[in-house]
Tab-separated table of C-alpha atoms and ligand atoms in Angstrom:
chain	number	residue	atom	x	y	z
A	81	MET	CA	-25.717	-15.055	-2.117
A	82	SER	CA	-22.571	-15.934	-0.198
A	83	ASN	CA	-20.710	-13.310	1.776
A	84	PRO	CA	-17.633	-11.700	0.255
A	85	SER	CA	-14.485	-13.539	1.246
A	86	LEU	CA	-11.528	-12.043	3.050
A	87	LEU	CA	-8.269	-13.941	3.482
A	88	ILE	CA	-6.198	-12.711	6.424
A	89	LEU	CA	-2.450	-13.324	6.442
A	90	PRO	CA	-1.057	-11.850	9.678
A	91	GLY	CA	2.561	-12.852	8.931
A	92	ASP	CA	5.432	-12.094	11.282
A	93	GLY	CA	6.535	-9.730	14.046
A	94	ILE	CA	3.870	-7.145	14.821
A	95	GLY	CA	1.703	-8.480	11.951
A	96	PRO	CA	-0.420	-10.748	14.187
A	97	GLU	CA	-0.692	-8.015	16.860
A	98	VAL	CA	-2.060	-5.341	14.553
A	99	MET	CA	-4.254	-7.865	12.759
A	100	ALA	CA	-5.917	-8.822	16.052
A	101	GLU	CA	-7.223	-5.231	16.235
A	102	VAL	CA	-8.527	-5.433	12.678
A	103	ARG	CA	-10.363	-8.640	13.619
A	104	LYS	CA	-12.144	-6.665	16.377
A	105	ILE	CA	-13.149	-4.056	13.815
A	106	ILE	CA	-14.379	-6.649	11.335
A	107	GLY	CA	-16.454	-8.020	14.222
A	108	TRP	CA	-17.856	-4.556	14.885
A	109	PHE	CA	-18.941	-4.060	11.265
A	110	ASP	CA	-20.582	-7.482	11.342
A	111	ALA	CA	-22.458	-6.863	14.609
A	112	ARG	CA	-23.319	-3.187	14.178
A	113	ARG	CA	-23.520	-2.620	10.422
A	114	GLY	CA	-24.535	-6.061	9.164
A	115	LEU	CA	-21.422	-6.353	6.996
A	116	LYS	CA	-20.685	-10.050	6.781
A	117	PHE	CA	-17.452	-11.473	5.464
A	118	ASP	CA	-16.305	-15.053	5.136
A	119	VAL	CA	-13.003	-14.582	6.909
A	120	SER	CA	-10.262	-17.199	6.734
A	121	GLU	CA	-6.726	-16.983	8.052
A	122	ASP	CA	-3.465	-18.513	6.856
A	123	LEU	CA	0.310	-18.273	7.145
A	124	VAL	CA	2.728	-16.166	5.139
A	125	GLY	CA	6.389	-15.191	5.437
A	126	GLY	CA	8.534	-16.549	8.236
A	127	ALA	CA	5.470	-17.986	9.968
A	128	ALA	CA	4.788	-20.113	6.880
A	129	TYR	CA	8.465	-21.025	6.525
A	130	ASP	CA	8.566	-22.274	10.130
A	131	VAL	CA	5.680	-24.669	9.484
A	132	HIS	CA	6.007	-25.551	5.798
A	133	GLY	CA	9.586	-24.686	4.808
A	134	THR	CA	8.297	-22.120	2.301
A	135	PRO	CA	7.111	-18.522	2.798
A	136	LEU	CA	3.896	-19.211	0.868
A	137	THR	CA	2.411	-22.619	0.122
A	138	ASP	CA	0.629	-23.369	-3.156
A	139	GLU	CA	-2.574	-23.890	-1.142
A	140	THR	CA	-2.379	-20.422	0.402
A	141	MET	CA	-1.563	-18.943	-3.007
A	142	ALA	CA	-4.678	-20.632	-4.430
A	143	LYS	CA	-6.809	-19.261	-1.561
A	144	ALA	CA	-5.497	-15.775	-2.234
A	145	GLN	CA	-6.433	-16.102	-5.912
A	146	GLU	CA	-9.975	-17.062	-4.921
A	147	ALA	CA	-10.502	-14.472	-2.183
A	148	ASP	CA	-12.372	-11.239	-2.834
A	149	ALA	CA	-9.626	-9.483	-0.898
A	150	VAL	CA	-6.459	-10.404	0.987
A	151	LEU	CA	-5.355	-8.480	4.086
A	152	LEU	CA	-1.713	-8.969	5.073
A	153	GLY	CA	0.096	-7.879	8.246
A	154	ALA	CA	3.850	-7.902	7.630
A	155	VAL	CA	6.592	-10.383	6.876
A	156	GLY	CA	10.234	-10.796	7.818
A	157	GLY	CA	12.503	-10.601	10.802
A	158	PRO	CA	16.109	-11.185	11.866
A	159	LYS	CA	15.443	-14.873	12.483
A	160	TYR	CA	15.109	-15.333	8.725
A	161	ASP	CA	17.906	-13.053	7.525
A	162	SER	CA	20.326	-15.886	6.801
A	163	LEU	CA	17.833	-17.983	4.801
A	164	ASP	CA	18.410	-18.606	1.124
A	165	PHE	CA	16.944	-15.816	-1.031
A	166	SER	CA	14.384	-18.232	-2.518
A	167	VAL	CA	12.692	-18.917	0.838
A	168	LYS	CA	13.056	-15.540	2.540
A	169	PRO	CA	9.770	-14.257	4.029
A	170	GLU	CA	9.646	-11.399	1.498
A	171	ARG	CA	9.490	-13.959	-1.325
A	172	GLY	CA	6.039	-14.943	-0.077
A	173	LEU	CA	4.812	-11.392	-0.487
A	174	LEU	CA	6.471	-10.978	-3.884
A	175	ARG	CA	4.861	-14.222	-5.062
A	176	LEU	CA	1.427	-12.993	-3.980
A	177	ARG	CA	1.891	-9.698	-5.828
A	178	LYS	CA	3.290	-11.349	-8.938
A	179	GLU	CA	0.844	-14.271	-9.276
A	180	MET	CA	-2.205	-12.160	-8.447
A	181	ASP	CA	-0.812	-9.713	-11.021
A	182	LEU	CA	-1.338	-6.754	-8.694
A	183	TYR	CA	-0.046	-4.084	-10.993
A	184	ALA	CA	-1.376	-0.953	-9.284
A	185	ASN	CA	-0.046	-0.140	-5.828
A	186	LEU	CA	-2.071	2.577	-4.124
A	187	ARG	CA	-0.204	4.500	-1.465
A	188	PRO	CA	-2.235	7.308	0.081
A	189	ALA	CA	-0.309	10.019	1.883
A	190	GLN	CA	-2.829	11.745	4.066
A	191	CYS	CA	-2.026	14.043	6.930
A	192	PHE	CA	-4.373	13.781	9.887
A	193	ASP	CA	-4.637	17.226	11.455
A	194	ALA	CA	-3.843	15.871	14.907
A	195	LEU	CA	-0.526	14.545	13.614
A	196	ALA	CA	0.580	17.488	11.473
A	197	ASP	CA	3.331	18.283	13.994
A	198	PHE	CA	4.899	14.892	13.273
A	199	SER	CA	5.909	15.762	9.771
A	200	SER	CA	9.472	16.783	9.122
A	201	LEU	CA	7.976	19.644	7.111
A	202	LYS	CA	6.266	22.764	8.406
A	203	LYS	CA	2.714	22.228	9.577
A	204	ASP	CA	1.118	24.507	6.973
A	205	ILE	CA	2.835	22.609	4.149
A	206	VAL	CA	1.324	19.269	5.199
A	207	ALA	CA	-1.894	20.039	7.119
A	208	GLY	CA	-4.814	18.694	5.107
A	209	LEU	CA	-2.514	16.864	2.680
A	210	ASP	CA	-4.318	14.110	0.772
A	211	ILE	CA	-2.456	12.610	-2.159
A	212	MET	CA	-2.483	9.170	-3.711
A	213	ILE	CA	0.587	7.656	-5.312
A	214	VAL	CA	-0.137	4.894	-7.817
A	215	ARG	CA	2.998	2.828	-8.310
A	216	GLU	CA	3.316	0.216	-11.044
A	217	LEU	CA	4.110	-2.934	-9.105
A	218	THR	CA	4.662	-5.977	-11.289
A	219	SER	CA	7.079	-4.875	-13.966
A	220	GLY	CA	9.967	-2.492	-14.538
A	221	ILE	CA	13.472	-2.803	-13.231
A	222	TYR	CA	12.687	-5.167	-10.335
A	223	PHE	CA	11.557	-7.833	-12.797
A	224	GLY	CA	13.167	-7.043	-16.182
A	225	GLU	CA	15.564	-9.463	-17.869
A	226	PRO	CA	18.485	-9.733	-18.247
A	227	ARG	CA	19.449	-9.413	-14.633
A	228	GLY	CA	22.205	-10.799	-12.481
A	229	ILE	CA	25.825	-10.373	-11.530
A	230	ILE	CA	28.147	-11.535	-14.287
A	231	LYS	CA	31.891	-11.626	-14.744
A	232	GLU	CA	33.362	-9.377	-17.401
A	233	GLY	CA	37.095	-9.801	-17.649
A	234	ASN	CA	38.478	-9.251	-14.204
A	235	GLU	CA	35.475	-7.648	-12.601
A	236	ARG	CA	31.876	-8.363	-11.709
A	237	VAL	CA	29.037	-6.463	-13.338
A	238	GLY	CA	25.603	-6.018	-11.769
A	239	ILE	CA	22.745	-5.893	-14.287
A	240	ASN	CA	19.076	-4.976	-14.007
A	241	THR	CA	16.806	-4.055	-16.866
A	242	GLN	CA	14.019	-1.495	-16.976
A	243	ARG	CA	11.391	-2.845	-19.355
A	244	TYR	CA	7.793	-1.760	-19.852
A	245	THR	CA	5.250	-2.808	-22.471
A	246	GLU	CA	2.573	-0.414	-23.666
A	247	SER	CA	-0.176	-2.507	-22.100
A	248	GLU	CA	1.574	-2.533	-18.713
A	249	ILE	CA	1.756	1.256	-18.769
A	250	ALA	CA	-1.788	1.699	-20.079
A	251	ARG	CA	-3.448	-0.418	-17.380
A	252	VAL	CA	-1.777	1.349	-14.475
A	253	ALA	CA	-2.510	4.706	-16.114
A	254	ARG	CA	-6.198	3.709	-16.253
A	255	SER	CA	-6.116	2.863	-12.530
A	256	ALA	CA	-4.742	6.336	-11.821
A	257	PHE	CA	-7.291	8.137	-14.000
A	258	GLU	CA	-10.179	6.153	-12.479
A	259	LEU	CA	-9.010	7.078	-8.979
A	260	ALA	CA	-8.557	10.719	-9.942
A	261	ARG	CA	-12.156	10.897	-11.113
A	262	LYS	CA	-13.244	9.926	-7.590
A	263	ARG	CA	-10.881	12.451	-5.982
A	264	GLY	CA	-9.496	15.775	-7.203
A	265	ASN	CA	-9.569	14.829	-10.921
A	266	LYS	CA	-5.833	15.487	-11.403
A	267	VAL	CA	-3.068	13.075	-12.404
A	268	CYS	CA	0.646	13.849	-12.515
A	269	SER	CA	2.692	11.183	-14.300
A	270	MET	CA	6.363	10.910	-13.321
A	271	GLU	CA	9.230	9.300	-15.259
A	272	LYS	CA	12.632	10.236	-16.625
A	273	ALA	CA	11.778	10.719	-20.291
A	274	ASN	CA	14.820	12.977	-20.554
A	275	VAL	CA	17.253	10.084	-20.086
A	276	MET	CA	15.331	6.783	-20.409
A	277	GLU	CA	13.568	5.302	-23.441
A	278	SER	CA	11.168	3.484	-21.116
A	279	GLY	CA	10.350	6.939	-19.746
A	280	ILE	CA	9.592	8.287	-23.237
A	281	LEU	CA	7.221	5.375	-23.850
A	282	TRP	CA	5.674	5.845	-20.396
A	283	ARG	CA	4.924	9.512	-21.089
A	284	ASP	CA	3.512	8.779	-24.570
A	285	VAL	CA	1.242	5.956	-23.440
A	286	VAL	CA	-0.114	7.829	-20.389
A	287	GLN	CA	-0.898	10.764	-22.665
A	288	GLU	CA	-2.586	8.486	-25.247
A	289	VAL	CA	-4.759	6.765	-22.634
A	290	HIS	CA	-5.675	10.179	-21.281
A	291	ASP	CA	-6.614	11.666	-24.657
A	292	ALA	CA	-8.625	8.625	-25.739
A	293	GLU	CA	-10.406	7.699	-22.507
A	294	TYR	CA	-10.001	10.340	-19.798
A	295	PRO	CA	-9.881	13.781	-21.459
A	296	ASP	CA	-11.902	15.165	-18.507
A	297	VAL	CA	-9.039	14.464	-16.067
A	298	GLU	CA	-6.300	17.095	-15.767
A	299	LEU	CA	-2.986	15.451	-16.720
A	300	SER	CA	0.536	16.768	-16.206
A	301	HIS	CA	3.949	15.145	-16.639
A	302	MET	CA	6.998	15.671	-14.471
A	303	TYR	CA	10.497	14.200	-14.364
A	304	ALA	CA	10.664	11.972	-11.315
A	305	ASP	CA	13.616	13.849	-9.779
A	306	ALA	CA	11.765	17.157	-10.107
A	307	GLY	CA	8.710	15.377	-8.696
A	308	ALA	CA	10.699	14.372	-5.632
A	309	MET	CA	11.638	18.017	-5.080
A	310	GLN	CA	8.053	19.188	-5.537
A	311	LEU	CA	6.805	16.534	-3.116
A	312	VAL	CA	8.796	18.064	-0.293
A	313	ARG	CA	8.451	21.679	-1.459
A	314	ALA	CA	4.696	21.859	-2.029
A	315	PRO	CA	3.064	18.430	-1.760
A	316	LYS	CA	-0.508	19.756	-1.763
A	317	GLN	CA	-0.221	20.615	-5.489
A	318	PHE	CA	-0.691	16.884	-6.222
A	319	ASP	CA	-3.807	14.748	-6.268
A	320	VAL	CA	-2.912	11.417	-7.927
A	321	ILE	CA	0.674	10.657	-8.951
A	322	VAL	CA	1.278	7.710	-11.282
A	323	THR	CA	4.764	6.343	-11.738
A	324	ASP	CA	6.797	3.214	-12.382
A	325	ASN	CA	7.923	0.560	-9.936
A	326	LEU	CA	11.335	1.989	-9.036
A	327	PHE	CA	10.410	5.675	-8.852
A	328	GLY	CA	7.164	4.752	-7.108
A	329	ASP	CA	9.079	2.845	-4.469
A	330	LEU	CA	11.143	5.930	-3.651
A	331	LEU	CA	8.503	8.616	-4.090
A	332	SER	CA	5.855	6.805	-2.056
A	333	ASP	CA	8.242	6.329	0.854
A	334	ALA	CA	9.232	9.991	0.717
A	335	ALA	CA	5.570	11.061	0.560
A	336	ALA	CA	4.764	8.719	3.432
A	337	MET	CA	7.159	10.502	5.719
A	338	LEU	CA	5.409	13.801	5.046
A	339	THR	CA	2.619	12.466	7.177
A	340	GLY	CA	4.542	11.308	10.228
A	341	SER	CA	4.648	7.738	11.474
A	342	LEU	CA	4.971	4.516	9.505
A	343	GLY	CA	2.358	3.165	11.892
A	344	MET	CA	-0.325	5.256	10.160
A	345	LEU	CA	0.212	4.286	6.522
A	346	PRO	CA	-2.059	1.872	4.655
A	347	SER	CA	-1.716	0.549	1.110
A	348	ALA	CA	-3.641	-1.396	-1.488
A	349	SER	CA	-2.411	-3.364	-4.470
A	350	LEU	CA	-4.990	-3.948	-7.146
A	351	GLY	CA	-5.076	-6.128	-10.247
A	352	ALA	CA	-7.493	-6.843	-13.038
A	353	PRO	CA	-11.212	-7.327	-12.287
A	354	MET	CA	-12.288	-10.896	-11.426
A	355	ALA	CA	-15.430	-12.554	-12.806
A	356	ASN	CA	-17.515	-10.850	-10.079
A	357	GLY	CA	-16.215	-7.432	-11.126
A	358	ARG	CA	-14.063	-6.942	-8.031
A	359	PRO	CA	-10.377	-6.267	-8.653
A	360	LYS	CA	-7.876	-8.789	-7.374
A	361	ALA	CA	-6.687	-7.043	-4.249
A	362	LEU	CA	-4.123	-7.204	-1.476
A	363	TYR	CA	-4.269	-4.696	1.383
A	364	GLU	CA	-1.381	-4.204	3.781
A	365	PRO	CA	0.179	-1.601	6.028
A	366	VAL	CA	3.289	0.025	4.572
A	367	HIS	CA	5.380	-0.841	7.610
A	368	GLY	CA	7.298	-4.052	8.098
A	369	SER	CA	7.297	-6.557	10.941
A	370	ALA	CA	9.029	-4.137	13.357
A	371	PRO	CA	11.038	-6.812	15.209
A	372	ASP	CA	12.307	-4.168	17.658
A	373	ILE	CA	8.852	-3.800	19.210
A	374	ALA	CA	7.202	-7.136	18.307
A	375	GLY	CA	5.431	-8.949	21.123
A	376	GLN	CA	5.362	-5.911	23.411
A	377	GLY	CA	1.908	-4.498	22.673
A	378	LYS	CA	3.513	-1.285	21.412
A	379	ALA	CA	2.636	-1.454	17.715
A	380	ASN	CA	0.286	1.093	16.233
A	381	PRO	CA	-2.535	-0.846	14.548
A	382	CYS	CA	-3.860	2.168	12.592
A	383	ALA	CA	-2.002	1.394	9.336
A	384	CYS	CA	-3.548	-2.058	9.255
A	385	ILE	CA	-6.961	-0.717	10.295
A	386	LEU	CA	-6.781	1.915	7.539
A	387	SER	CA	-5.762	-0.820	5.076
A	388	PHE	CA	-9.003	-2.576	5.965
A	389	ALA	CA	-10.814	0.720	5.319
A	390	MET	CA	-9.274	0.707	1.834
A	391	ALA	CA	-10.574	-2.860	1.373
A	392	LEU	CA	-14.047	-1.675	2.339
A	393	ARG	CA	-13.813	1.065	-0.296
A	394	TYR	CA	-12.050	-0.626	-3.203
A	395	SER	CA	-13.093	-4.287	-2.879
A	396	PHE	CA	-16.431	-4.251	-1.110
A	397	ASP	CA	-18.082	-1.078	-2.449
A	398	GLN	CA	-18.558	0.192	1.090
A	399	GLY	CA	-17.216	3.709	0.625
A	400	GLU	CA	-19.414	5.174	3.364
A	401	GLU	CA	-18.338	2.562	5.890
A	402	ALA	CA	-14.721	3.104	4.853
A	403	THR	CA	-15.133	6.810	5.558
A	404	ARG	CA	-16.783	5.970	8.900
A	405	LEU	CA	-13.731	3.926	9.870
A	406	GLU	CA	-11.260	6.586	8.690
A	407	ARG	CA	-13.171	9.243	10.641
A	408	ALA	CA	-13.112	7.018	13.716
A	409	VAL	CA	-9.316	6.842	13.507
A	410	GLU	CA	-9.164	10.608	13.005
A	411	MET	CA	-11.389	11.156	16.033
A	412	VAL	CA	-9.252	8.917	18.237
A	413	LEU	CA	-6.150	10.868	17.241
A	414	ALA	CA	-7.918	14.169	17.809
A	415	ASP	CA	-8.823	12.906	21.297
A	416	GLY	CA	-5.113	12.499	21.973
A	417	VAL	CA	-4.919	8.694	22.031
A	418	ARG	CA	-1.337	7.867	21.032
A	419	THR	CA	0.621	4.669	20.632
A	420	ALA	CA	4.337	4.966	21.457
A	421	ASP	CA	5.325	5.862	17.889
A	422	LEU	CA	3.040	8.928	18.041
A	423	MET	CA	4.231	10.234	21.394
A	424	GLN	CA	5.789	13.655	21.772
A	425	ALA	CA	7.596	15.339	24.609
A	426	GLY	CA	5.160	15.931	27.450
A	427	ASP	CA	2.752	13.134	26.460
A	428	THR	CA	1.773	10.770	29.240
A	429	ALA	CA	1.763	6.954	29.069
A	430	PRO	CA	1.261	5.563	25.559
A	431	ALA	CA	-1.755	3.561	24.504
A	432	SER	CA	-1.072	-0.105	23.801
A	433	THR	CA	-1.948	-1.779	20.500
A	434	SER	CA	-5.206	-3.067	21.931
A	435	ASP	CA	-6.010	0.263	23.672
A	436	MET	CA	-5.815	1.902	20.257
A	437	GLY	CA	-8.054	-0.767	18.695
A	438	ASP	CA	-10.560	-0.349	21.528
A	439	ALA	CA	-10.533	3.429	21.120
A	440	VAL	CA	-11.322	3.061	17.413
A	441	ILE	CA	-14.211	0.732	18.283
A	442	ALA	CA	-15.515	3.298	20.799
A	443	ALA	CA	-15.301	5.993	18.110
A	444	LEU	CA	-17.180	3.721	15.705
A	445	ASP	CA	-19.872	3.269	18.353
A	446	ALA	CA	-20.058	7.029	18.718
A	447	SER	CA	-20.507	7.389	14.956
A	448	LEU	CA	-23.888	5.634	15.015
B	637	LIG	P1	9.746	-1.711	9.831
B	637	LIG	O1	8.697	-0.990	9.094
B	637	LIG	O2	9.416	-3.057	10.313
B	637	LIG	O3	10.234	-0.834	11.087
B	637	LIG	C1	10.856	0.446	10.955
B	637	LIG	C2	10.698	1.227	12.275
B	637	LIG	O4	9.342	1.670	12.383
B	637	LIG	C3	10.961	0.386	13.508
B	637	LIG	O5	11.577	1.184	14.479
B	637	LIG	C4	9.589	-0.024	13.975
B	637	LIG	O6	9.497	-0.262	15.355
B	637	LIG	C5	8.731	1.164	13.553
B	637	LIG	N1	7.370	0.718	13.207
B	637	LIG	C6	7.003	0.062	12.071
B	637	LIG	N2	5.698	-0.199	12.109
B	637	LIG	C7	5.220	0.298	13.278
B	637	LIG	C8	3.943	0.317	13.872
B	637	LIG	N3	2.869	-0.222	13.286
B	637	LIG	N4	3.817	0.892	15.090
B	637	LIG	C9	4.884	1.440	15.695
B	637	LIG	N5	6.116	1.459	15.174
B	637	LIG	C10	6.294	0.884	13.971
B	637	LIG	O7	11.028	-1.773	8.863
B	637	LIG	P2	12.420	-2.513	9.062
B	637	LIG	O8	12.835	-2.427	10.492
B	637	LIG	O9	13.292	-1.970	8.024
B	637	LIG	O10	12.154	-4.028	8.699
B	637	LIG	C11	11.856	-5.042	9.664
B	637	LIG	C12	11.494	-6.327	8.932
B	637	LIG	O11	10.281	-6.109	8.193
B	637	LIG	C13	12.543	-6.763	7.914
B	637	LIG	O12	12.616	-8.157	7.956
B	637	LIG	C14	11.985	-6.287	6.596
B	637	LIG	O13	12.422	-7.079	5.522
B	637	LIG	C15	10.501	-6.474	6.818
B	637	LIG	N6	9.639	-5.613	5.984
B	637	LIG	C16	8.479	-6.154	5.573
B	637	LIG	C17	7.585	-5.398	4.868
B	637	LIG	C18	6.257	-6.017	4.485
B	637	LIG	O14	5.891	-7.019	5.043
B	637	LIG	N7	5.521	-5.412	3.590
B	637	LIG	C19	7.865	-4.056	4.584
B	637	LIG	C20	9.059	-3.502	5.054
B	637	LIG	C21	9.950	-4.297	5.770
């Protein structure tokens, strides 16, 4: 049987720097745990635009469709800000998400004990926090038609449309319930059923899927604005939160900040199962290309490393190895290894991107 395939798209800015550390870790799992992947690498974002005049070529898109998992660094940067919207680096990422039909975006918000002081909230509110936000990613207001800026009389009108079909809601609800069964068995669905028809349908369909297929999972519903308040008031009440594209965008960023640095946050975007049973999947750190620190060896590679851990768990059925990698990161933090973004007053010289990668490898060695 051939090895599972992994397509790596480092992208722009700090993307290639953090991905280099993930390559070391992939090498470690190959050498020390016998986990073999057929790894290939390609261009995305500005890096692809520079070579091909497009942020994602059809060939790379086809490779992504074939791969068992795609791991992406980050795209974008000031160099590309003035490009036409159609060829901006971000369009490459949006095309991947759309054409792979990655409808469930998994955003864990987990607070490592060693970093609890980094949260803007009190330590006891966030210590031990472990929630998963499942955001619908391929529909809703970012894609609905009609959209545009039109002229009405003497003024311009900006239009976007929130639109959800039952099946779009049902499939992301299933993703959330499946995840909950492997975690704390609780789902909270968030919408604005009080003011939006799409919210009423969202609530109804999530409830129907629950009653028919997942009655064992505890389900609650909350208006998204109240959910935002609860997330900062008492975030540990949640296990899995499922919500639409727009609210998920906001709530997952807010939840992310509960845990400290952007440099620590992984994500996964999953689609329907392929013929081999694996879901279509794209893994990427939450952060962007960080042009302010690119090329300086300052980037924290942990978000990208933890994204690979998610790939191990959700694409390659290697839950134990995923946990090994997550524990290694936790251990490194507990030992006080800090990249610049994790430094606090009184800390000595920061670890570089590759120091952090090496420390994770050493912790993996120690785990054997
Ligand atoms: P950003 O996430 O790139 O950076 C925000 C801040 O966080 C910066 O100060 C940066 O130095 C810091 N930071 C981010 N990741 C870090 C890491 N791993 N280690 C240490 N510090 C880190 O967001 P931005 O500055 O708003 O955007 C920069 C570019 O990235 C833009 O072109 C934007 O469009 C793009 N972007 C891409 C993605 C993506 O590829 N998924 C996501 C967000 C932004």
